Amino acid sequence: MGKTFEGKFNAGDRKIAIVGSRFNDFFTRELMDGALDCLQRHGVQEENIDTAWVPGGFEIPMAAKRLAGSGRYAAVICVGCIIQGDTPHFHYVASEVTKGIAQVSLDSNIPVVFGIVTAETLDQAIERSGAKAGNKGFDAALTALEMIDLCASIDAG
Ligand code: INI
């Protein structure tokens, strides 16, 4: 039997970037706070966390690409909130953000984590930004920590 690679929630002294979007900032501030809380409670030093804000979810992939491409970060965490309105606009934005983040992660070869709340109602957004269904920013940060450690153990062979 060969090796089993599995990550712990451990980033060591590596740097992590979080990109958040201001659109629906009532929620995205909570998601950003959740991500920061998770990283710091898992031992990531404050000086090893950089944050960037973009206007809306549509802009997240480009900023994430820039951060990931800098080579300074072991992971980029993306937090945003897309809420359905009266038009199909929501679907276009959600689709581009989802595809964009996946593409940046594959192209950059580091974890670029999807901490985007997509909600049909304000209640759903509330539930996912720190209420009944937890905090998707916190969850995304946990995923980033696990993926950083997994990548390090795969690279070490
Ligand atoms: N951006 C969001 O982050 N969430 C939304 O719910 C949203 N809606 O529904 O319009 C939204 N739109 C703005 C978009 O992300 C861009 O910032 C804008 O189109 C400029 O490129």
Tab-separated table of N, CA and C and ligand atoms in Angstrom:
chain	number	residue	atom	x	y	z
A	1	MET	N	0.848	-1.211	0.000
A	1	MET	CA	0.000	0.000	0.000
A	1	MET	C	0.874	1.248	0.000
A	2	GLY	N	0.563	2.182	-0.845
A	2	GLY	CA	1.337	3.427	-0.934
A	2	GLY	C	0.931	4.420	0.132
A	3	LYS	N	1.288	5.660	-0.104
A	3	LYS	CA	1.019	6.707	0.896
A	3	LYS	C	-0.412	7.227	0.796
A	4	THR	N	-0.890	7.737	1.904
A	4	THR	CA	-2.154	8.485	1.899
A	4	THR	C	-1.842	9.924	2.255
A	5	PHE	N	-2.178	10.829	1.389
A	5	PHE	CA	-1.965	12.254	1.662
A	5	PHE	C	-3.249	12.860	2.204
A	6	GLU	N	-3.110	13.545	3.326
A	6	GLU	CA	-4.275	14.203	3.920
A	6	GLU	C	-3.802	15.428	4.687
A	7	GLY	N	-4.497	16.544	4.502
A	7	GLY	CA	-4.056	17.781	5.139
A	7	GLY	C	-4.637	17.974	6.528
A	8	LYS	N	-3.817	18.565	7.396
A	8	LYS	CA	-4.342	19.044	8.685
A	8	LYS	C	-4.653	20.534	8.524
A	9	PHE	N	-5.225	21.127	9.545
A	9	PHE	CA	-5.570	22.555	9.465
A	9	PHE	C	-4.367	23.368	9.915
A	10	ASN	N	-3.370	23.429	9.036
A	10	ASN	CA	-2.091	23.978	9.453
A	10	ASN	C	-1.411	24.682	8.283
A	11	ALA	N	-1.179	25.990	8.447
A	11	ALA	CA	-0.501	26.736	7.375
A	11	ALA	C	0.940	27.065	7.746
A	12	GLY	N	1.349	26.736	8.961
A	12	GLY	CA	2.710	27.082	9.386
A	12	GLY	C	2.926	28.579	9.284
A	13	ASP	N	4.080	28.966	8.706
A	13	ASP	CA	4.391	30.401	8.577
A	13	ASP	C	4.054	30.951	7.195
A	14	ARG	N	3.247	30.200	6.456
A	14	ARG	CA	2.932	30.643	5.095
A	14	ARG	C	1.956	31.812	5.116
A	15	LYS	N	2.010	32.588	4.034
A	15	LYS	CA	1.098	33.733	3.910
A	15	LYS	C	-0.181	33.312	3.170
A	16	ILE	N	-1.272	33.943	3.559
A	16	ILE	CA	-2.581	33.659	2.957
A	16	ILE	C	-3.242	34.991	2.590
A	17	ALA	N	-3.892	35.025	1.444
A	17	ALA	CA	-4.636	36.230	1.045
A	17	ALA	C	-6.129	35.930	1.061
A	18	ILE	N	-6.887	36.932	1.444
A	18	ILE	CA	-8.353	36.829	1.373
A	18	ILE	C	-8.846	37.958	0.482
A	19	VAL	N	-9.640	37.626	-0.521
A	19	VAL	CA	-10.257	38.664	-1.336
A	19	VAL	C	-11.768	38.659	-1.076
A	20	GLY	N	-12.283	39.816	-0.742
A	20	GLY	CA	-13.705	39.949	-0.444
A	20	GLY	C	-14.332	40.987	-1.355
A	21	SER	N	-15.637	40.830	-1.608
A	21	SER	CA	-16.332	41.817	-2.445
A	21	SER	C	-17.263	42.649	-1.571
A	22	ARG	N	-17.338	43.950	-1.892
A	22	ARG	CA	-18.131	44.861	-1.070
A	22	ARG	C	-19.627	44.787	-1.339
A	23	PHE	N	-20.015	44.310	-2.513
A	23	PHE	CA	-21.445	44.207	-2.850
A	23	PHE	C	-22.117	43.322	-1.796
A	24	ASN	N	-23.254	43.761	-1.267
A	24	ASN	CA	-23.908	43.053	-0.146
A	24	ASN	C	-22.984	43.013	1.068
A	25	ASP	N	-22.340	44.133	1.356
A	25	ASP	CA	-21.296	44.107	2.393
A	25	ASP	C	-21.833	43.851	3.797
A	26	PHE	N	-23.128	43.977	3.971
A	26	PHE	CA	-23.733	43.580	5.250
A	26	PHE	C	-23.356	42.121	5.549
A	27	PHE	N	-23.286	41.310	4.481
A	27	PHE	CA	-22.943	39.901	4.636
A	27	PHE	C	-21.449	39.651	4.441
A	28	THR	N	-20.852	40.324	3.462
A	28	THR	CA	-19.458	39.973	3.138
A	28	THR	C	-18.492	40.387	4.254
A	29	ARG	N	-18.861	41.413	5.036
A	29	ARG	CA	-18.011	41.758	6.191
A	29	ARG	C	-18.015	40.616	7.204
A	30	GLU	N	-19.180	39.986	7.364
A	30	GLU	CA	-19.272	38.838	8.285
A	30	GLU	C	-18.459	37.659	7.764
A	31	LEU	N	-18.502	37.471	6.438
A	31	LEU	CA	-17.743	36.358	5.846
A	31	LEU	C	-16.241	36.598	5.996
A	32	MET	N	-15.812	37.846	5.755
A	32	MET	CA	-14.402	38.198	5.931
A	32	MET	C	-13.979	37.977	7.390
A	33	ASP	N	-14.808	38.444	8.321
A	33	ASP	CA	-14.499	38.261	9.752
A	33	ASP	C	-14.433	36.776	10.112
A	34	GLY	N	-15.332	35.991	9.538
A	34	GLY	CA	-15.329	34.545	9.799
A	34	GLY	C	-14.040	33.905	9.308
A	35	ALA	N	-13.598	34.317	8.124
A	35	ALA	CA	-12.351	33.760	7.568
A	35	ALA	C	-11.152	34.154	8.437
A	36	LEU	N	-11.102	35.417	8.835
A	36	LEU	CA	-9.989	35.887	9.680
A	36	LEU	C	-9.982	35.144	11.020
A	37	ASP	N	-11.158	35.002	11.592
A	37	ASP	CA	-11.287	34.313	12.883
A	37	ASP	C	-10.757	32.876	12.778
A	38	CYS	N	-11.148	32.192	11.718
A	38	CYS	CA	-10.713	30.803	11.528
A	38	CYS	C	-9.190	30.719	11.403
A	39	LEU	N	-8.613	31.583	10.583
A	39	LEU	CA	-7.160	31.528	10.369
A	39	LEU	C	-6.418	31.806	11.670
A	40	GLN	N	-6.850	32.848	12.372
A	40	GLN	CA	-6.123	33.227	13.593
A	40	GLN	C	-6.286	32.171	14.680
A	41	ARG	N	-7.466	31.555	14.758
A	41	ARG	CA	-7.652	30.521	15.784
A	41	ARG	C	-6.939	29.221	15.435
A	42	HIS	N	-6.457	29.119	14.180
A	42	HIS	CA	-5.632	27.966	13.811
A	42	HIS	C	-4.162	28.354	13.719
A	43	GLY	N	-3.797	29.443	14.350
A	43	GLY	CA	-2.381	29.767	14.533
A	43	GLY	C	-1.736	30.594	13.443
A	44	VAL	N	-2.517	31.084	12.470
A	44	VAL	CA	-1.910	31.928	11.433
A	44	VAL	C	-1.702	33.328	12.024
A	45	GLN	N	-0.476	33.821	11.948
A	45	GLN	CA	-0.162	35.136	12.506
A	45	GLN	C	-0.823	36.228	11.661
A	46	GLU	N	-1.260	37.281	12.350
A	46	GLU	CA	-1.950	38.386	11.676
A	46	GLU	C	-1.133	38.953	10.507
A	47	GLU	N	0.190	39.055	10.712
A	47	GLU	CA	1.034	39.650	9.659
A	47	GLU	C	1.164	38.741	8.433
A	48	ASN	N	0.716	37.488	8.561
A	48	ASN	CA	0.759	36.577	7.420
A	48	ASN	C	-0.562	36.523	6.650
A	49	ILE	N	-1.485	37.417	7.018
A	49	ILE	CA	-2.776	37.459	6.313
A	49	ILE	C	-2.928	38.823	5.645
A	50	ASP	N	-3.047	38.817	4.328
A	50	ASP	CA	-3.335	40.049	3.582
A	50	ASP	C	-4.778	39.984	3.076
A	51	THR	N	-5.424	41.141	3.012
A	51	THR	CA	-6.800	41.165	2.507
A	51	THR	C	-6.905	42.158	1.345
A	52	ALA	N	-7.828	41.874	0.455
A	52	ALA	CA	-8.102	42.789	-0.663
A	52	ALA	C	-9.613	42.875	-0.829
A	53	TRP	N	-10.097	44.075	-1.149
A	53	TRP	CA	-11.536	44.274	-1.378
A	53	TRP	C	-11.768	44.671	-2.825
A	54	VAL	N	-12.774	44.080	-3.435
A	54	VAL	CA	-13.167	44.435	-4.806
A	54	VAL	C	-14.630	44.886	-4.778
A	55	PRO	N	-15.085	45.566	-5.845
A	55	PRO	CA	-16.465	46.096	-5.801
A	55	PRO	C	-17.543	45.009	-5.691
A	56	GLY	N	-17.450	43.981	-6.541
A	56	GLY	CA	-18.510	42.957	-6.555
A	56	GLY	C	-17.924	41.589	-6.844
A	57	GLY	N	-18.792	40.588	-6.755
A	57	GLY	CA	-18.347	39.217	-6.967
A	57	GLY	C	-17.689	39.008	-8.322
A	58	PHE	N	-18.184	39.708	-9.315
A	58	PHE	CA	-17.639	39.542	-10.668
A	58	PHE	C	-16.146	39.851	-10.714
A	59	GLU	N	-15.702	40.754	-9.846
A	59	GLU	CA	-14.299	41.185	-9.850
A	59	GLU	C	-13.386	40.244	-9.034
A	60	ILE	N	-13.990	39.317	-8.300
A	60	ILE	CA	-13.173	38.467	-7.413
A	60	ILE	C	-12.134	37.632	-8.173
A	61	PRO	N	-12.519	36.937	-9.263
A	61	PRO	CA	-11.528	36.067	-9.908
A	61	PRO	C	-10.286	36.818	-10.383
A	62	MET	N	-10.476	38.028	-10.908
A	62	MET	CA	-9.322	38.769	-11.418
A	62	MET	C	-8.362	39.145	-10.279
A	63	ALA	N	-8.934	39.610	-9.168
A	63	ALA	CA	-8.074	39.967	-8.027
A	63	ALA	C	-7.409	38.709	-7.455
A	64	ALA	N	-8.174	37.624	-7.422
A	64	ALA	CA	-7.606	36.365	-6.910
A	64	ALA	C	-6.456	35.901	-7.792
A	65	LYS	N	-6.617	36.095	-9.104
A	65	LYS	CA	-5.563	35.693	-10.037
A	65	LYS	C	-4.291	36.498	-9.790
A	66	ARG	N	-4.477	37.787	-9.572
A	66	ARG	CA	-3.340	38.686	-9.324
A	66	ARG	C	-2.613	38.281	-8.034
A	67	LEU	N	-3.400	38.024	-6.991
A	67	LEU	CA	-2.814	37.632	-5.701
A	67	LEU	C	-2.105	36.278	-5.842
A	68	ALA	N	-2.788	35.327	-6.463
A	68	ALA	CA	-2.195	33.993	-6.606
A	68	ALA	C	-0.932	34.060	-7.453
A	69	GLY	N	-0.977	34.879	-8.503
A	69	GLY	CA	0.164	34.982	-9.425
A	69	GLY	C	1.364	35.681	-8.819
A	70	SER	N	1.181	36.375	-7.710
A	70	SER	CA	2.307	37.087	-7.087
A	70	SER	C	3.325	36.116	-6.513
A	71	GLY	N	2.897	34.885	-6.271
A	71	GLY	CA	3.807	33.897	-5.691
A	71	GLY	C	4.015	34.068	-4.191
A	72	ARG	N	3.349	35.040	-3.591
A	72	ARG	CA	3.586	35.305	-2.158
A	72	ARG	C	2.708	34.443	-1.246
A	73	TYR	N	1.645	33.861	-1.801
A	73	TYR	CA	0.650	33.230	-0.927
A	73	TYR	C	0.543	31.721	-1.157
A	74	ALA	N	0.265	31.010	-0.052
A	74	ALA	CA	0.054	29.562	-0.148
A	74	ALA	C	-1.387	29.259	-0.542
A	75	ALA	N	-2.275	30.223	-0.339
A	75	ALA	CA	-3.680	30.044	-0.728
A	75	ALA	C	-4.341	31.409	-0.823
A	76	VAL	N	-5.401	31.464	-1.602
A	76	VAL	CA	-6.237	32.665	-1.671
A	76	VAL	C	-7.664	32.229	-1.325
A	77	ILE	N	-8.263	32.943	-0.394
A	77	ILE	CA	-9.643	32.650	0.014
A	77	ILE	C	-10.541	33.742	-0.578
A	78	CYS	N	-11.601	33.341	-1.238
A	78	CYS	CA	-12.518	34.310	-1.851
A	78	CYS	C	-13.829	34.328	-1.072
A	79	VAL	N	-14.243	35.517	-0.632
A	79	VAL	CA	-15.549	35.622	0.035
A	79	VAL	C	-16.414	36.663	-0.667
A	80	GLY	N	-17.662	36.296	-0.889
A	80	GLY	CA	-18.590	37.193	-1.559
A	80	GLY	C	-20.018	36.731	-1.299
A	81	CYS	N	-20.958	37.538	-1.724
A	81	CYS	CA	-22.364	37.198	-1.480
A	81	CYS	C	-23.191	37.644	-2.680
A	82	ILE	N	-23.822	36.679	-3.319
A	82	ILE	CA	-24.639	36.964	-4.501
A	82	ILE	C	-26.078	36.581	-4.175
A	83	ILE	N	-26.947	37.576	-4.270
A	83	ILE	CA	-28.338	37.354	-3.868
A	83	ILE	C	-29.260	37.580	-5.051
A	84	GLN	N	-30.177	36.662	-5.224
A	84	GLN	CA	-31.111	36.717	-6.357
A	84	GLN	C	-31.990	37.964	-6.275
A	85	GLY	N	-32.130	38.636	-7.443
A	85	GLY	CA	-33.036	39.781	-7.517
A	85	GLY	C	-34.188	39.448	-8.439
A	86	ASP	N	-34.709	40.488	-9.092
A	86	ASP	CA	-35.878	40.286	-9.960
A	86	ASP	C	-35.491	39.903	-11.386
A	87	THR	N	-34.215	39.911	-11.694
A	87	THR	CA	-33.763	39.626	-13.057
A	87	THR	C	-32.761	38.458	-13.017
A	88	PRO	N	-32.383	37.937	-14.185
A	88	PRO	CA	-31.423	36.827	-14.209
A	88	PRO	C	-29.981	37.248	-13.900
A	89	HIS	N	-29.771	38.539	-13.619
A	89	HIS	CA	-28.432	39.066	-13.361
A	89	HIS	C	-27.643	38.175	-12.392
A	90	PHE	N	-28.302	37.778	-11.325
A	90	PHE	CA	-27.722	36.926	-10.281
A	90	PHE	C	-27.034	35.693	-10.883
A	91	HIS	N	-27.724	35.057	-11.845
A	91	HIS	CA	-27.188	33.813	-12.424
A	91	HIS	C	-25.910	34.073	-13.205
A	92	TYR	N	-25.887	35.185	-13.925
A	92	TYR	CA	-24.685	35.496	-14.711
A	92	TYR	C	-23.507	35.776	-13.794
A	93	VAL	N	-23.750	36.574	-12.761
A	93	VAL	CA	-22.656	36.896	-11.838
A	93	VAL	C	-22.185	35.615	-11.139
A	94	ALA	N	-23.128	34.836	-10.616
A	94	ALA	CA	-22.762	33.618	-9.872
A	94	ALA	C	-21.979	32.658	-10.762
A	95	SER	N	-22.429	32.528	-12.001
A	95	SER	CA	-21.764	31.596	-12.910
A	95	SER	C	-20.324	32.040	-13.216
A	96	GLU	N	-20.134	33.338	-13.450
A	96	GLU	CA	-18.775	33.826	-13.770
A	96	GLU	C	-17.854	33.721	-12.567
A	97	VAL	N	-18.358	34.025	-11.385
A	97	VAL	CA	-17.519	33.933	-10.182
A	97	VAL	C	-17.090	32.485	-9.962
A	98	THR	N	-18.037	31.574	-10.098
A	98	THR	CA	-17.740	30.160	-9.854
A	98	THR	C	-16.706	29.643	-10.841
A	99	LYS	N	-16.958	29.888	-12.137
A	99	LYS	CA	-16.010	29.424	-13.164
A	99	LYS	C	-14.653	30.090	-12.981
A	100	GLY	N	-14.695	31.401	-12.698
A	100	GLY	CA	-13.451	32.164	-12.590
A	100	GLY	C	-12.576	31.669	-11.460
A	101	ILE	N	-13.172	31.423	-10.305
A	101	ILE	CA	-12.375	30.969	-9.157
A	101	ILE	C	-11.786	29.587	-9.440
A	102	ALA	N	-12.576	28.703	-10.025
A	102	ALA	CA	-12.064	27.362	-10.353
A	102	ALA	C	-10.897	27.473	-11.325
A	103	GLN	N	-11.042	28.334	-12.311
A	103	GLN	CA	-9.979	28.484	-13.319
A	103	GLN	C	-8.701	29.044	-12.700
A	104	VAL	N	-8.850	30.046	-11.831
A	104	VAL	CA	-7.665	30.635	-11.199
A	104	VAL	C	-6.941	29.582	-10.362
A	105	SER	N	-7.695	28.767	-9.668
A	105	SER	CA	-7.057	27.756	-8.823
A	105	SER	C	-6.261	26.767	-9.670
A	106	LEU	N	-6.862	26.302	-10.756
A	106	LEU	CA	-6.159	25.338	-11.606
A	106	LEU	C	-4.957	25.978	-12.285
A	107	ASP	N	-5.111	27.215	-12.744
A	107	ASP	CA	-4.015	27.888	-13.454
A	107	ASP	C	-2.866	28.235	-12.520
A	108	SER	N	-3.187	28.598	-11.274
A	108	SER	CA	-2.136	29.101	-10.382
A	108	SER	C	-1.489	27.988	-9.573
A	109	ASN	N	-2.158	26.822	-9.534
A	109	ASN	CA	-1.577	25.684	-8.827
A	109	ASN	C	-1.539	25.865	-7.309
A	110	ILE	N	-2.272	26.808	-6.783
A	110	ILE	CA	-2.432	26.901	-5.327
A	110	ILE	C	-3.939	26.847	-5.032
A	111	PRO	N	-4.320	26.498	-3.810
A	111	PRO	CA	-5.747	26.500	-3.492
A	111	PRO	C	-6.317	27.917	-3.571
A	112	VAL	N	-7.368	28.071	-4.359
A	112	VAL	CA	-8.120	29.332	-4.405
A	112	VAL	C	-9.535	28.920	-4.031
A	113	VAL	N	-9.951	29.303	-2.832
A	113	VAL	CA	-11.110	28.653	-2.206
A	113	VAL	C	-12.376	29.481	-2.390
A	114	PHE	N	-13.447	28.757	-2.617
A	114	PHE	CA	-14.754	29.337	-2.957
A	114	PHE	C	-15.577	29.576	-1.690
A	115	GLY	N	-15.516	30.792	-1.175
A	115	GLY	CA	-16.311	31.135	0.007
A	115	GLY	C	-17.416	32.102	-0.372
A	116	ILE	N	-18.116	31.773	-1.446
A	116	ILE	CA	-19.151	32.669	-1.976
A	116	ILE	C	-20.525	32.155	-1.559
A	117	VAL	N	-21.282	33.008	-0.915
A	117	VAL	CA	-22.675	32.664	-0.596
A	117	VAL	C	-23.520	32.994	-1.821
A	118	THR	N	-24.255	32.006	-2.323
A	118	THR	CA	-25.242	32.277	-3.373
A	118	THR	C	-26.605	31.984	-2.757
A	119	ALA	N	-27.439	33.009	-2.672
A	119	ALA	CA	-28.692	32.869	-1.929
A	119	ALA	C	-29.868	33.352	-2.769
A	120	GLU	N	-30.966	32.639	-2.629
A	120	GLU	CA	-32.199	33.065	-3.320
A	120	GLU	C	-32.944	34.111	-2.505
A	121	THR	N	-32.689	34.150	-1.207
A	121	THR	CA	-33.401	35.085	-0.328
A	121	THR	C	-32.421	35.689	0.676
A	122	LEU	N	-32.835	36.802	1.260
A	122	LEU	CA	-32.017	37.421	2.313
A	122	LEU	C	-31.864	36.474	3.498
A	123	ASP	N	-32.913	35.731	3.807
A	123	ASP	CA	-32.835	34.772	4.918
A	123	ASP	C	-31.730	33.743	4.687
A	124	GLN	N	-31.657	33.242	3.461
A	124	GLN	CA	-30.602	32.264	3.158
A	124	GLN	C	-29.216	32.893	3.323
A	125	ALA	N	-29.093	34.151	2.908
A	125	ALA	CA	-27.801	34.833	3.046
A	125	ALA	C	-27.444	35.015	4.524
A	126	ILE	N	-28.436	35.382	5.327
A	126	ILE	CA	-28.204	35.547	6.771
A	126	ILE	C	-27.749	34.215	7.378
A	127	GLU	N	-28.470	33.157	7.010
A	127	GLU	CA	-28.164	31.844	7.595
A	127	GLU	C	-26.730	31.407	7.300
A	128	ARG	N	-26.188	31.817	6.146
A	128	ARG	CA	-24.853	31.360	5.736
A	128	ARG	C	-23.737	32.339	6.084
A	129	SER	N	-24.109	33.462	6.693
A	129	SER	CA	-23.106	34.488	7.024
A	129	SER	C	-22.954	34.652	8.526
A	130	GLY	N	-23.219	33.578	9.247
A	130	GLY	CA	-22.988	33.639	10.687
A	130	GLY	C	-24.182	33.247	11.528
A	131	ALA	N	-25.224	32.696	10.893
A	131	ALA	CA	-26.371	32.248	11.688
A	131	ALA	C	-26.537	30.733	11.563
A	132	LYS	N	-27.768	30.274	11.316
A	132	LYS	CA	-28.099	28.838	11.396
A	132	LYS	C	-27.178	27.908	10.621
A	133	ALA	N	-26.791	28.335	9.427
A	133	ALA	CA	-25.995	27.439	8.580
A	133	ALA	C	-24.504	27.738	8.696
A	134	GLY	N	-24.104	28.430	9.752
A	134	GLY	CA	-22.677	28.696	9.982
A	134	GLY	C	-22.203	29.939	9.262
A	135	ASN	N	-20.910	29.964	8.985
A	135	ASN	CA	-20.304	31.119	8.316
A	135	ASN	C	-19.436	30.579	7.184
A	136	LYS	N	-19.835	30.857	5.945
A	136	LYS	CA	-19.133	30.291	4.783
A	136	LYS	C	-17.710	30.843	4.651
A	137	GLY	N	-17.456	31.995	5.238
A	137	GLY	CA	-16.084	32.517	5.231
A	137	GLY	C	-15.189	31.688	6.129
A	138	PHE	N	-15.710	31.355	7.303
A	138	PHE	CA	-14.976	30.480	8.232
A	138	PHE	C	-14.703	29.134	7.548
A	139	ASP	N	-15.737	28.556	6.934
A	139	ASP	CA	-15.593	27.243	6.283
A	139	ASP	C	-14.551	27.293	5.165
A	140	ALA	N	-14.562	28.385	4.405
A	140	ALA	CA	-13.608	28.500	3.295
A	140	ALA	C	-12.179	28.582	3.831
A	141	ALA	N	-12.004	29.297	4.938
A	141	ALA	CA	-10.661	29.401	5.523
A	141	ALA	C	-10.172	28.045	6.020
A	142	LEU	N	-11.095	27.262	6.579
A	142	LEU	CA	-10.732	25.911	7.039
A	142	LEU	C	-10.290	25.046	5.852
A	143	THR	N	-11.021	25.172	4.766
A	143	THR	CA	-10.652	24.437	3.548
A	143	THR	C	-9.271	24.863	3.062
A	144	ALA	N	-9.007	26.169	3.111
A	144	ALA	CA	-7.700	26.666	2.667
A	144	ALA	C	-6.582	26.058	3.515
A	145	LEU	N	-6.788	26.020	4.830
A	145	LEU	CA	-5.754	25.466	5.720
A	145	LEU	C	-5.499	23.992	5.390
A	146	GLU	N	-6.568	23.241	5.210
A	146	GLU	CA	-6.405	21.813	4.900
A	146	GLU	C	-5.700	21.627	3.550
A	147	MET	N	-6.080	22.415	2.575
A	147	MET	CA	-5.485	22.270	1.237
A	147	MET	C	-4.015	22.696	1.205
A	148	ILE	N	-3.675	23.730	1.983
A	148	ILE	CA	-2.268	24.144	2.065
A	148	ILE	C	-1.427	22.989	2.599
A	149	ASP	N	-1.904	22.370	3.670
A	149	ASP	CA	-1.149	21.280	4.290
A	149	ASP	C	-1.114	20.050	3.378
A	150	LEU	N	-2.235	19.793	2.703
A	150	LEU	CA	-2.272	18.674	1.754
A	150	LEU	C	-1.256	18.889	0.632
A	151	CYS	N	-1.237	20.098	0.068
A	151	CYS	CA	-0.295	20.398	-1.024
A	151	CYS	C	1.139	20.236	-0.544
A	152	ALA	N	1.422	20.700	0.689
A	152	ALA	CA	2.783	20.581	1.221
A	152	ALA	C	3.160	19.119	1.374
A	153	SER	N	2.232	18.286	1.832
A	153	SER	CA	2.602	16.880	2.027
A	153	SER	C	2.719	16.151	0.691
A	154	ILE	N	1.917	16.516	-0.292
A	154	ILE	CA	2.068	15.899	-1.622
A	154	ILE	C	3.430	16.308	-2.218
A	155	ASP	N	3.774	17.596	-2.075
A	155	ASP	CA	5.043	18.081	-2.635
A	155	ASP	C	6.229	17.405	-1.956
A	156	ALA	N	6.092	17.131	-0.651
A	156	ALA	CA	7.206	16.491	0.076
A	156	ALA	C	7.354	15.011	-0.305
A	157	GLY	N	6.308	14.443	-0.881
A	157	GLY	CA	6.358	13.085	-1.408
A	157	GLY	C	6.210	11.979	-0.377
B	1	INI	N1	-22.265	41.428	-7.114
B	1	INI	C1	-22.288	40.677	-6.007
B	1	INI	O1	-21.222	40.439	-5.409
B	1	INI	N2	-23.446	40.158	-5.533
B	1	INI	C2	-24.638	40.382	-6.166
B	1	INI	O2	-25.685	39.894	-5.664
B	1	INI	C3	-24.644	41.155	-7.349
B	1	INI	N3	-25.871	41.384	-8.037
B	1	INI	O3	-26.841	40.644	-7.840
B	1	INI	O4	-25.972	42.302	-8.854
B	1	INI	C4	-23.420	41.687	-7.810
B	1	INI	N4	-23.341	42.457	-8.924
B	1	INI	C5	-22.221	43.300	-9.234
B	1	INI	C6	-21.134	42.577	-10.021
B	1	INI	O5	-20.489	41.604	-9.214
B	1	INI	C7	-20.063	43.535	-10.536
B	1	INI	O6	-19.421	44.169	-9.454
B	1	INI	C8	-20.601	44.622	-11.478
B	1	INI	O7	-21.395	44.060	-12.488
B	1	INI	C9	-19.423	45.406	-12.137
B	1	INI	O8	-18.600	44.528	-12.915
